[in-house]
Coordinates of C-alpha atoms and ligand atoms in Angstrom, one line a residue:
X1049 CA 50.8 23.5 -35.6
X1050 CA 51.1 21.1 -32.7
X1051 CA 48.0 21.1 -29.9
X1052 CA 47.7 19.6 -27.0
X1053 CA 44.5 18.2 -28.7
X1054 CA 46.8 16.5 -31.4
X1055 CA 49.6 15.1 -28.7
X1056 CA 46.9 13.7 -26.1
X1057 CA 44.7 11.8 -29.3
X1058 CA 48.4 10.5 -31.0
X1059 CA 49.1 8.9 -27.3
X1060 CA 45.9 6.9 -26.8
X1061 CA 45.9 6.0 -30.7
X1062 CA 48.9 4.6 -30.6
X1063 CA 49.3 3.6 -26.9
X1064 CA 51.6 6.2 -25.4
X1065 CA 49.2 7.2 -22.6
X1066 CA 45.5 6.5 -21.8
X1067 CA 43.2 7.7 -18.9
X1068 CA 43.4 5.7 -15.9
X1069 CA 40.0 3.9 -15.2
X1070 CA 39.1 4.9 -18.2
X1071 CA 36.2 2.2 -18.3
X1072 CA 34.6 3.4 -15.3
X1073 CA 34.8 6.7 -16.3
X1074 CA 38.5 7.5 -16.0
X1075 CA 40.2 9.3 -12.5
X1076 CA 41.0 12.7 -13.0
X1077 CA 44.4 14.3 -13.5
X1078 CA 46.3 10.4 -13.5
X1079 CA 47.2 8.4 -16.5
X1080 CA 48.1 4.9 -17.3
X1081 CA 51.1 4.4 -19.7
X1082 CA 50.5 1.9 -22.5
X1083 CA 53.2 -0.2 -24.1
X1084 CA 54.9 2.3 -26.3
X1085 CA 54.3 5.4 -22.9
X1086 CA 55.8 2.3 -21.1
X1087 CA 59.5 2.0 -23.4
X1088 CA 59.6 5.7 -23.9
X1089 CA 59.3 6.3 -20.1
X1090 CA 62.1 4.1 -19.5
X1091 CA 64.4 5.9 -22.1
X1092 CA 63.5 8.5 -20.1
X1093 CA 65.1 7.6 -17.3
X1094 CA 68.1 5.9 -18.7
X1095 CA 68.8 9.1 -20.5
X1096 CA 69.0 10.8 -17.0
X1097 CA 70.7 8.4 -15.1
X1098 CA 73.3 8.4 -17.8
X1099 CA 73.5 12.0 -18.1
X1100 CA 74.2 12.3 -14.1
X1101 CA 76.9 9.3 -14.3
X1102 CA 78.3 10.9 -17.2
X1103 CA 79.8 13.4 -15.2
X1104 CA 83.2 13.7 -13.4
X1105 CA 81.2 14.1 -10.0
X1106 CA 80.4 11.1 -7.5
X1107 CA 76.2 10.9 -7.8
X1108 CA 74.5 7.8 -6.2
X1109 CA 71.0 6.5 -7.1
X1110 CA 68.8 5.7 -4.2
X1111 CA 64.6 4.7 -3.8
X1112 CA 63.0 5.9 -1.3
X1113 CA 59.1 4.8 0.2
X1114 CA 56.1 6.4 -1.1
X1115 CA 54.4 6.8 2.2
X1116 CA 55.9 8.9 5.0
X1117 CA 55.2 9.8 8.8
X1118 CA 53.6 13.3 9.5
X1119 CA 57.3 14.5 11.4
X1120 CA 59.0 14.1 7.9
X1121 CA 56.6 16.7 6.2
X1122 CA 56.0 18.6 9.4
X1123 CA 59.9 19.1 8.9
X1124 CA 59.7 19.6 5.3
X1125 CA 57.3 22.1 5.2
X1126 CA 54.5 20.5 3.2
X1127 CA 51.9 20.3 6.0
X1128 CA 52.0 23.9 6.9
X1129 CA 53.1 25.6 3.6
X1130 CA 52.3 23.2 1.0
X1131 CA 49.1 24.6 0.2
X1132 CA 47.2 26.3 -2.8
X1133 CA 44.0 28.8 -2.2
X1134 CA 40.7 27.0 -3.7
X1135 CA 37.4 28.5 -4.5
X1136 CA 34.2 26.6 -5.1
X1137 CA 31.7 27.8 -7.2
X1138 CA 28.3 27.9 -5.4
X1139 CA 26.2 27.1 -8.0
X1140 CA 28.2 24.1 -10.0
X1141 CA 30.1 22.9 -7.5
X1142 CA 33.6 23.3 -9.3
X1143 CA 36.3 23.8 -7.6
X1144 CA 39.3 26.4 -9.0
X1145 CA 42.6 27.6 -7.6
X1146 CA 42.5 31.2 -6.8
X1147 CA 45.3 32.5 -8.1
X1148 CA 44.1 31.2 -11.3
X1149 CA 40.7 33.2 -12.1
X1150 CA 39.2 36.5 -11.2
X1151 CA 36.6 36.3 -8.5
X1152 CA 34.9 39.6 -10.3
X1153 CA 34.3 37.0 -13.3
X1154 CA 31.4 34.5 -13.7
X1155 CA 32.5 31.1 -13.3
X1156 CA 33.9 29.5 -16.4
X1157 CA 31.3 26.0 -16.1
X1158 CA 27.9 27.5 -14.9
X1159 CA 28.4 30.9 -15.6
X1160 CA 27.4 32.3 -12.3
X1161 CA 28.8 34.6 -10.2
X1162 CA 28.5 33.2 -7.0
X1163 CA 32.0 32.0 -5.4
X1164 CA 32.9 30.8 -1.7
X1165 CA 35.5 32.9 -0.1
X1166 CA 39.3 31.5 -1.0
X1167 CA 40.4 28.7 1.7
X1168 CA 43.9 27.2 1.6
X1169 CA 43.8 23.4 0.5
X1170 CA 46.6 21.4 1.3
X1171 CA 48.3 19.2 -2.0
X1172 CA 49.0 16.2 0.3
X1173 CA 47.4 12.8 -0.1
X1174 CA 46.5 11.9 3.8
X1175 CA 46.1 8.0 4.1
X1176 CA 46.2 5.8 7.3
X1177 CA 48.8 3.0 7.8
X1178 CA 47.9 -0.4 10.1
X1179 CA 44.4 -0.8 11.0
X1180 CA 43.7 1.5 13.8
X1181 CA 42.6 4.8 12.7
X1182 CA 43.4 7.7 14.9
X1183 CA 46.0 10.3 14.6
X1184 CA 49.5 8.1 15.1
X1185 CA 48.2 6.1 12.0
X1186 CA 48.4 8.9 9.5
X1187 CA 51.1 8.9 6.6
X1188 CA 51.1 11.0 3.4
X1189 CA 51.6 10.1 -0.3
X1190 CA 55.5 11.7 -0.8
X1191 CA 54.7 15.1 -2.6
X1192 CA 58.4 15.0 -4.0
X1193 CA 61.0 12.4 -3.6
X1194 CA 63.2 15.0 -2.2
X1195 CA 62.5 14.4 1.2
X1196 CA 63.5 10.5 1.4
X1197 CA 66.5 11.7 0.0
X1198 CA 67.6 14.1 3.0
X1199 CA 66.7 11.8 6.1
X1200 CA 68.4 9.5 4.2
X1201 CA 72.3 11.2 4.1
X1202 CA 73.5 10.0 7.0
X1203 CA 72.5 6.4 5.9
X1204 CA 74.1 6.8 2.5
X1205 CA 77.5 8.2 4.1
X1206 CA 77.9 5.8 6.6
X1207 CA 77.1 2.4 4.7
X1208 CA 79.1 3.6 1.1
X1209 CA 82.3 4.9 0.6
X1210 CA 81.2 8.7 -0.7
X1211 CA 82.3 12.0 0.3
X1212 CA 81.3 15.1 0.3
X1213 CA 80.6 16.5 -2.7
X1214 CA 79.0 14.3 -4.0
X1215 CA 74.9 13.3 -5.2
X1216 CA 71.8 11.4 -3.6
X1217 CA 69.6 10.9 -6.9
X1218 CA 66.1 9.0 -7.2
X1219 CA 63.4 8.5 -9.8
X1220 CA 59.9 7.8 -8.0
X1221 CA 56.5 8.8 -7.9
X1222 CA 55.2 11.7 -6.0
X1223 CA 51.4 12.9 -5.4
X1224 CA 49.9 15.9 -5.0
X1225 CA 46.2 16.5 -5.2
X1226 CA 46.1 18.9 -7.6
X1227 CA 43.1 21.5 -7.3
X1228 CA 43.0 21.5 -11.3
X1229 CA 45.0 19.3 -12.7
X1230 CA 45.3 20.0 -16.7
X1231 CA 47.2 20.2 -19.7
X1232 CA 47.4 17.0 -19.9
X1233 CA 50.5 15.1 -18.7
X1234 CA 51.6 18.8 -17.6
X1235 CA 50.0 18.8 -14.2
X1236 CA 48.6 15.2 -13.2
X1237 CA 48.2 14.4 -9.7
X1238 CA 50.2 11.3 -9.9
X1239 CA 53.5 11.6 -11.4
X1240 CA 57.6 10.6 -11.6
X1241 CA 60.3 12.9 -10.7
X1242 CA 63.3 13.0 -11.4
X1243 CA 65.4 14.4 -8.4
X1244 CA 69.0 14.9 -7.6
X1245 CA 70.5 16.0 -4.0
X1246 CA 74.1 17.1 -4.6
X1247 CA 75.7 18.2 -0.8
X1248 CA 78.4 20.0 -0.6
X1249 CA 80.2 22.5 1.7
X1250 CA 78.6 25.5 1.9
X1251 CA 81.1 27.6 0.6
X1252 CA 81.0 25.0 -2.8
X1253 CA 76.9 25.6 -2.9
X1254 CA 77.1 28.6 -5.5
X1255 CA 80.2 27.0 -8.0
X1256 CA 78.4 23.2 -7.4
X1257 CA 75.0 25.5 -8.8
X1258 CA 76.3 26.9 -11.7
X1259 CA 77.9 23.5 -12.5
X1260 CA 74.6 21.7 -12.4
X1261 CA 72.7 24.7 -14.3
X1262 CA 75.8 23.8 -17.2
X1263 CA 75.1 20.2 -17.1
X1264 CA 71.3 20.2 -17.5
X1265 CA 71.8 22.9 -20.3
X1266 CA 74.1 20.2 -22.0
X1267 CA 71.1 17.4 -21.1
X1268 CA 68.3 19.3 -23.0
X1269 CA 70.8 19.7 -26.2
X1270 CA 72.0 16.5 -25.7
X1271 CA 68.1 15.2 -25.7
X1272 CA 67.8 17.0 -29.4
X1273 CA 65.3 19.5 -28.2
X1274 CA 64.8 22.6 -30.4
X1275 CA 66.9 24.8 -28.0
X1276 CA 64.8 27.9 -29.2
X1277 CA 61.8 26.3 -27.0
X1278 CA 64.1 25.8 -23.9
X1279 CA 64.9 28.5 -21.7
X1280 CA 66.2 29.0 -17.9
X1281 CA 64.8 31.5 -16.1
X1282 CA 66.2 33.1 -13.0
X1283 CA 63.9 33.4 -10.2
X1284 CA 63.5 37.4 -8.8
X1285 CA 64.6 37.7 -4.9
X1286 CA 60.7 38.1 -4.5
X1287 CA 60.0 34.5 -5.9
X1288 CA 62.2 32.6 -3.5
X1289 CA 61.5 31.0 -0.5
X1290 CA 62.8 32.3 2.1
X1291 CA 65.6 30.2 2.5
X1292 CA 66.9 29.7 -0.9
X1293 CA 70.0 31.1 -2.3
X1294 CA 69.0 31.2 -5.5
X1295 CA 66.7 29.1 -8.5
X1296 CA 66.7 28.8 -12.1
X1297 CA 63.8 27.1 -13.7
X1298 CA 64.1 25.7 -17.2
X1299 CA 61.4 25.8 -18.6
X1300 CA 60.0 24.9 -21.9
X1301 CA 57.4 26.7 -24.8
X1302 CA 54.5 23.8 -24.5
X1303 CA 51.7 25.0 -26.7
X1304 CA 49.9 26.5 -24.0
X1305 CA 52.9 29.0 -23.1
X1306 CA 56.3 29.2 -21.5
X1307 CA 56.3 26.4 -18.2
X1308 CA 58.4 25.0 -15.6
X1309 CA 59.9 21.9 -17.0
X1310 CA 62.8 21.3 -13.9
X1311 CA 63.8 23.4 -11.2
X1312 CA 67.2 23.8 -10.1
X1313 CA 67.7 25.3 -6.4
X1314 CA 70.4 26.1 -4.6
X1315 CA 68.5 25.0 -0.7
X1316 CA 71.3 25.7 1.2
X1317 CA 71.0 23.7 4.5
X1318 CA 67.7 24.2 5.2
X1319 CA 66.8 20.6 4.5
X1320 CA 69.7 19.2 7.0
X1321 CA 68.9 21.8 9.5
X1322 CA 65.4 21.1 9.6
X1323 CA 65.3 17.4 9.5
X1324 CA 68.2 17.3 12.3
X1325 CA 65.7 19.8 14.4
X1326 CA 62.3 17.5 14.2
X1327 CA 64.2 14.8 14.3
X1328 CA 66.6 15.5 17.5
X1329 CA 69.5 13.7 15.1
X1330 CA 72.9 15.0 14.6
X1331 CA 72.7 15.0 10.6
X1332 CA 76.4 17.2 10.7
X1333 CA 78.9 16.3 8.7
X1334 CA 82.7 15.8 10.2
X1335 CA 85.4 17.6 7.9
X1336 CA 88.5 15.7 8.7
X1337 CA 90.7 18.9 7.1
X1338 CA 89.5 21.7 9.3
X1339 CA 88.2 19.1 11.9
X1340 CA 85.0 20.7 12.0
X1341 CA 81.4 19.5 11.8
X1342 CA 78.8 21.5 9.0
X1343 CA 75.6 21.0 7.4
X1344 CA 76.3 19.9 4.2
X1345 CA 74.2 22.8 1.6
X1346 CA 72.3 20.8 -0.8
X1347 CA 71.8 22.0 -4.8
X1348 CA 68.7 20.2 -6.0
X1349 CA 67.7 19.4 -9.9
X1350 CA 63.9 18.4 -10.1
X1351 CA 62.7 17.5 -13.2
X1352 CA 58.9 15.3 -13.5
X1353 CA 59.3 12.4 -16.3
X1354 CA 55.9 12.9 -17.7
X1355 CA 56.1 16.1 -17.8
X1356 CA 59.5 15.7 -20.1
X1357 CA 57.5 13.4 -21.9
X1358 CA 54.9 15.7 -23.0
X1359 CA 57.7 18.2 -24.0
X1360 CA 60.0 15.5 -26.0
X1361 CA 56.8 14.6 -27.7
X1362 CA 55.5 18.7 -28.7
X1363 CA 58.7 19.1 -29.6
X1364 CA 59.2 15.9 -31.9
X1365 CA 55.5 16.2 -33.5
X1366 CA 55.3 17.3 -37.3
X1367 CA 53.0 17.5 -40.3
X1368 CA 54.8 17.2 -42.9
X1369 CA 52.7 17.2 -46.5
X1370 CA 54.1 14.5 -48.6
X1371 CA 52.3 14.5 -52.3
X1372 CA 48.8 14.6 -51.6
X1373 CA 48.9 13.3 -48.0
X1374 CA 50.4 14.4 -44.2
X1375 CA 52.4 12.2 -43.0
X1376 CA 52.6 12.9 -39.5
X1377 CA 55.9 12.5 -37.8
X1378 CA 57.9 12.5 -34.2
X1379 CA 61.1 13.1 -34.6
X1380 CA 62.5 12.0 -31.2
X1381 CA 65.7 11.2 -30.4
X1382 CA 66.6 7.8 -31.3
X1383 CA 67.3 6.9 -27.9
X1384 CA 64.1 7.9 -26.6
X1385 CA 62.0 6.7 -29.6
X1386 CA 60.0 4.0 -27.8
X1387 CA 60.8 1.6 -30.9
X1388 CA 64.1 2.0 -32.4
X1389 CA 63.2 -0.1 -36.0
X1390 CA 60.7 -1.8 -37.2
X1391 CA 61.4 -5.2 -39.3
X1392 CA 59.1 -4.8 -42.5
X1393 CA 59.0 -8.1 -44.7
X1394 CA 57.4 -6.8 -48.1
X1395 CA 55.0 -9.2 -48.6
X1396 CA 54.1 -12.3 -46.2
X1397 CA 56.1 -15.2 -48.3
X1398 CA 59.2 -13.0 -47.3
X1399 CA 58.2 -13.0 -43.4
X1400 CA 60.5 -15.8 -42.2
X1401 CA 64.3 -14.3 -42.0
X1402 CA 62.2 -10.7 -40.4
X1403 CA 61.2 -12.6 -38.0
X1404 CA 63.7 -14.6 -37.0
X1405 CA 65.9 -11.2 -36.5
X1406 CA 63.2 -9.7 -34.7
X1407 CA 63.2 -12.7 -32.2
X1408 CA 67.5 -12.3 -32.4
X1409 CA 67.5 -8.0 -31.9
X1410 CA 64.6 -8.5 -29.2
X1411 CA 66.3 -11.1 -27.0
X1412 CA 69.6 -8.8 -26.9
X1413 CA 67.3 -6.2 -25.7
X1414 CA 66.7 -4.2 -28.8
X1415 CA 63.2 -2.2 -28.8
X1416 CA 62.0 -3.6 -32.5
X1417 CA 59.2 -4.3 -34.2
X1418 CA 57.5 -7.0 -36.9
X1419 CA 54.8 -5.5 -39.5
X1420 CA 53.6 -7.4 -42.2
X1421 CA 50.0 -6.3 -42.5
X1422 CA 49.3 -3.6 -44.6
X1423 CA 51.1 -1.5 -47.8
X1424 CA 54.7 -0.8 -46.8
X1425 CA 53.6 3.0 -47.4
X1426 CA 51.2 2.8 -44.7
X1427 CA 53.2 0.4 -42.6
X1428 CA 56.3 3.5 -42.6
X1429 CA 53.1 5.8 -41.6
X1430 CA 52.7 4.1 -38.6
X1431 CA 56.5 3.9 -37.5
X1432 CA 56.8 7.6 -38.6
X1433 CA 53.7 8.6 -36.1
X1434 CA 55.6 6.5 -33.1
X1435 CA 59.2 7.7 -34.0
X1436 CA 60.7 4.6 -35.1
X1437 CA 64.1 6.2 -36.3
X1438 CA 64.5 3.1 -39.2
X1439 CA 62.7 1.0 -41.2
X1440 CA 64.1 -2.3 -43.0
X1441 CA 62.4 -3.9 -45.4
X1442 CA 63.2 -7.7 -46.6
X1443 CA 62.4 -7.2 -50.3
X1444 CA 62.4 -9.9 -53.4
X1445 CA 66.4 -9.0 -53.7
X1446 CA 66.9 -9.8 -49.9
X1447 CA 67.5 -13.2 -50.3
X1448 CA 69.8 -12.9 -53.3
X1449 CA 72.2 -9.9 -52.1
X1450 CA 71.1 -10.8 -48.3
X1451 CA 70.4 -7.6 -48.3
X1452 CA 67.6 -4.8 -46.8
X1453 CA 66.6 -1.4 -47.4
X1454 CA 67.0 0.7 -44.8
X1455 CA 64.8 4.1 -44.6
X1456 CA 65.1 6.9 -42.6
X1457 CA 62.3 8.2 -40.7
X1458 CA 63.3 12.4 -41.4
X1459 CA 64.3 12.2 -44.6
X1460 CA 62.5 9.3 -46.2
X1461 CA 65.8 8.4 -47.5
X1462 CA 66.5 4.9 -48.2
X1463 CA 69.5 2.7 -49.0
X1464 CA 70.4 -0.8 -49.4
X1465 CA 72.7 -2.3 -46.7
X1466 CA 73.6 -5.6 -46.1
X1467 CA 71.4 -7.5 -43.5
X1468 CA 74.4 -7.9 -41.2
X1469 CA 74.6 -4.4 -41.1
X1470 CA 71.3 -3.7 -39.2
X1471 CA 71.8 -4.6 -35.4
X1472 CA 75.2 -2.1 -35.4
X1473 CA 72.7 0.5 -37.5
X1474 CA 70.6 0.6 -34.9
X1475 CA 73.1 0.0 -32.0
X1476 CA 74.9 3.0 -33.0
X1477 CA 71.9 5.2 -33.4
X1478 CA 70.8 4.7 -29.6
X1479 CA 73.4 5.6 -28.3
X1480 CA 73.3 8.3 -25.6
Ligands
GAP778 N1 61.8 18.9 -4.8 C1 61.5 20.0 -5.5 C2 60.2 19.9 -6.1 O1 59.4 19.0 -6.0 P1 58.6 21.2 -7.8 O2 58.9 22.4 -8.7 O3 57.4 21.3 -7.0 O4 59.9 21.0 -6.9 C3 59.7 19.6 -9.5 O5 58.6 20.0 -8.8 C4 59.2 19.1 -10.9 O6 58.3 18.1 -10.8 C5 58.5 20.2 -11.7 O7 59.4 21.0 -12.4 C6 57.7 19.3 -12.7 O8 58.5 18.9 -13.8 C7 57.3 18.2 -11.9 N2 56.0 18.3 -11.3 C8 55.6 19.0 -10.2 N3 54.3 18.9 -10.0 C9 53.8 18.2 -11.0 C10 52.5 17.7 -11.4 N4 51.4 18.0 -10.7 N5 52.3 17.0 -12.5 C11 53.4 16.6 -13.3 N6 54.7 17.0 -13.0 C12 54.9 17.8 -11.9

């Protein structure tokens, strides 16, 4: 029932997500997030940043720059590995990723058959910092925030009091210029990621990996995905890079198929070794127990925000018929609904004590909103399509019982509850 078609049109209706530029023509594969993309984006976060300090492990948040020298991703990998084969189409122009079509077929645009033989392209934004152009200008766009996570340790240990075990985690953008970016928010070429370093000793590395693979199990559930569309997925010996112990992806049933939503990697020290290599830096850890120095092993969780955005929203999205109409609904949790309860007066003479709670909820912080325009039927339409878990409505008995009605986005239910009631409703409900 839910398409990609259906998701991408509810985001620009309602202002979720638009395409950047759009005006000019839009820029392909990026997005611009309107005011409701905006709030959801940052419940987002807060649900992940909880999630890790919810834990009985030590995890630190850090934000690292955007732009970085060529030694970082010479040591990193990304400017001799981070590359995907590309074919152009002779004819059309288009460009494809190789691994992604048959060169015995026509091309998918033109219908010709007349390809270029498969070249690597590197994913890496190239841009030039100062004003003097030649090579000891260049920097890249950060493909991952990883990286500025790594140089970083040695900073982190010697200015805060944290020990080994313990995490380096950072929400940020990354860039990668993807061949084909598609599916919508599923592979853009600017994005957020979600990343967390946890170092350890390397004889924790395979314990501190299950651990994690538990605790972002418990972060889906706790999210209130349909766990029958999750799934983590070992990685066969064949699939891992050659220096990694071992990675699960979880990855979820988008309408298109069964993708990558996160990756969790157990990168041993490969990271420390190689940074401490380019970078002629001791980046060993001193263990004052055995009195020896190690390279911390690092277990990495990667998840991309928008690309948990497009997920919580599949999942969430449902026609449901009510009498002779579909009421269209998202059933997100309610403390990632981008509004948490809308303030309905019934009619516009009953407007004034709304309003002055909407001003009181919004001031504390609460994500509410005031309708008045329209049939309350339509007006609990529009909350339903944005997920807005409640809806109180200031009727003609309001200002005799001071009190509301209070209806429930899933079940349509409503009740009567006293107006006091409302900010502790809706308090309670958002919590994570
Ligand atoms: N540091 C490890 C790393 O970057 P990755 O599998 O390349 O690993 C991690 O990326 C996550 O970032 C992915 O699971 C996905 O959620 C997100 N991601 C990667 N490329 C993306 C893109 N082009 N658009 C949106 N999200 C992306």
């Amino acid at each position: 029932m839910v398409t990609l078609e259906k998701i991408s049109a509810l985001c620009k209706r309602c202002g979720f997500v638009y395409p950047s530029s759009e005006i000019y023509g839009g820029l392909n594969g990026v997005y611009d997030f309107g005011p409701l993309g905006s709030l959801m984006k940052t419940n987002i976060r807060n649900f992940w940043k909880k999630s890790l300090n919810a834990t009985e492990r030590d995890v630190v948040f850090f934000e690292g720059s955007i732009l970085g020298g060529p030694a970082v991703w010479k040591a990193s990998g990304h400017i001799d590995n981070f590359h995907d084969p590309m074919v152009d189409c002779m004819n059309c122009k288009k460009r494809y990723r190789a691994d992604e079509l048959s060169l015995d077929e026509p091309c998918p645009s033109c219908g010709k058959k007349e390809w270029t033989a498969p070249r690597e392209f590197n994913l890496m934004f190239k841009t030039q910092v100062g004003a003097v152009s030649d090579e000891s200008s260049i920097a890249y766009l950060r493909p991952e925030t990883a990286q500025s996570i790594f140089i970083n340790v040695k900073n982190v240990m010697s200015s805060n009091r944290v020990k080994i075990p313990f995490g380096i985690a950072q929400v940020g953008k990354a860039f990668r210029n993807e061949i084909t970016p598609k599916q919508f928010l599923f592979r853009t070429r600017e994005f957020e990621q979600m990343e967390m370093e946890w170092l350890c000793k390397p004889e924790e590395a395979c314990d501190a990996f299950q651990y994690w693979l538990d605790q972002r199990q418990a972060f889906y559930k706790a999210l209130g995905f349909n766990m029958v569309n999750i799934r983590f997925r070992a990685h066969e010996k064949t699939e891992l890079a050659h220096y990694s112990k071992g990675c699960t992806d979880v990855e979820y049933q988008f309408p298109f198929g069964w993708k990558e939503l996160e990756g969790i990697a157990n990168r041993g020290d490969f990271d420390l070794t190689q940074h401490a290599t380019q970078s002629k830096k001791d980046l060993k850890v001193f263990d004052e127990e055995t009195q020896i120095s190690y390279t911390p092993h690092v277990v990495e969780c990667s998840v991309g925000s928008d690309r948990l955005m497009l997920a919580l929203l599949c999942d969430a999205y449902n026609e449901e018929k009510v009498d002779d109409d579909v009421r269209v609904v998202l059933k997100l949790h309610p403390a990632i609904a981008p509004v948490t309860a809308a303030l309905l007066p019934l009619s516009k003479q009953l407007s004034k004590p709304m309003l002055k709670l909407y001003f009181e909820l919004k001031k504390k912080g609460y994500a509410v909103q005031f309708d008045q325009t329209g049939s309350i039927g339509k007006r609990y339409r529009r909350q339903d399509e944005i997920g807005t878990p409640f809806c109180f409505t200031y009727d003609f008995e309001s200002q005799a019982s001071n009190t509301v009605t209070v209806r429930y986005r899933d079940s349509m239910q409503q009740e009567r509850v006293a107006l006091e009631r409302i900010e502790e409703i809706i308090k309670n409900a958002a919590v994570i």
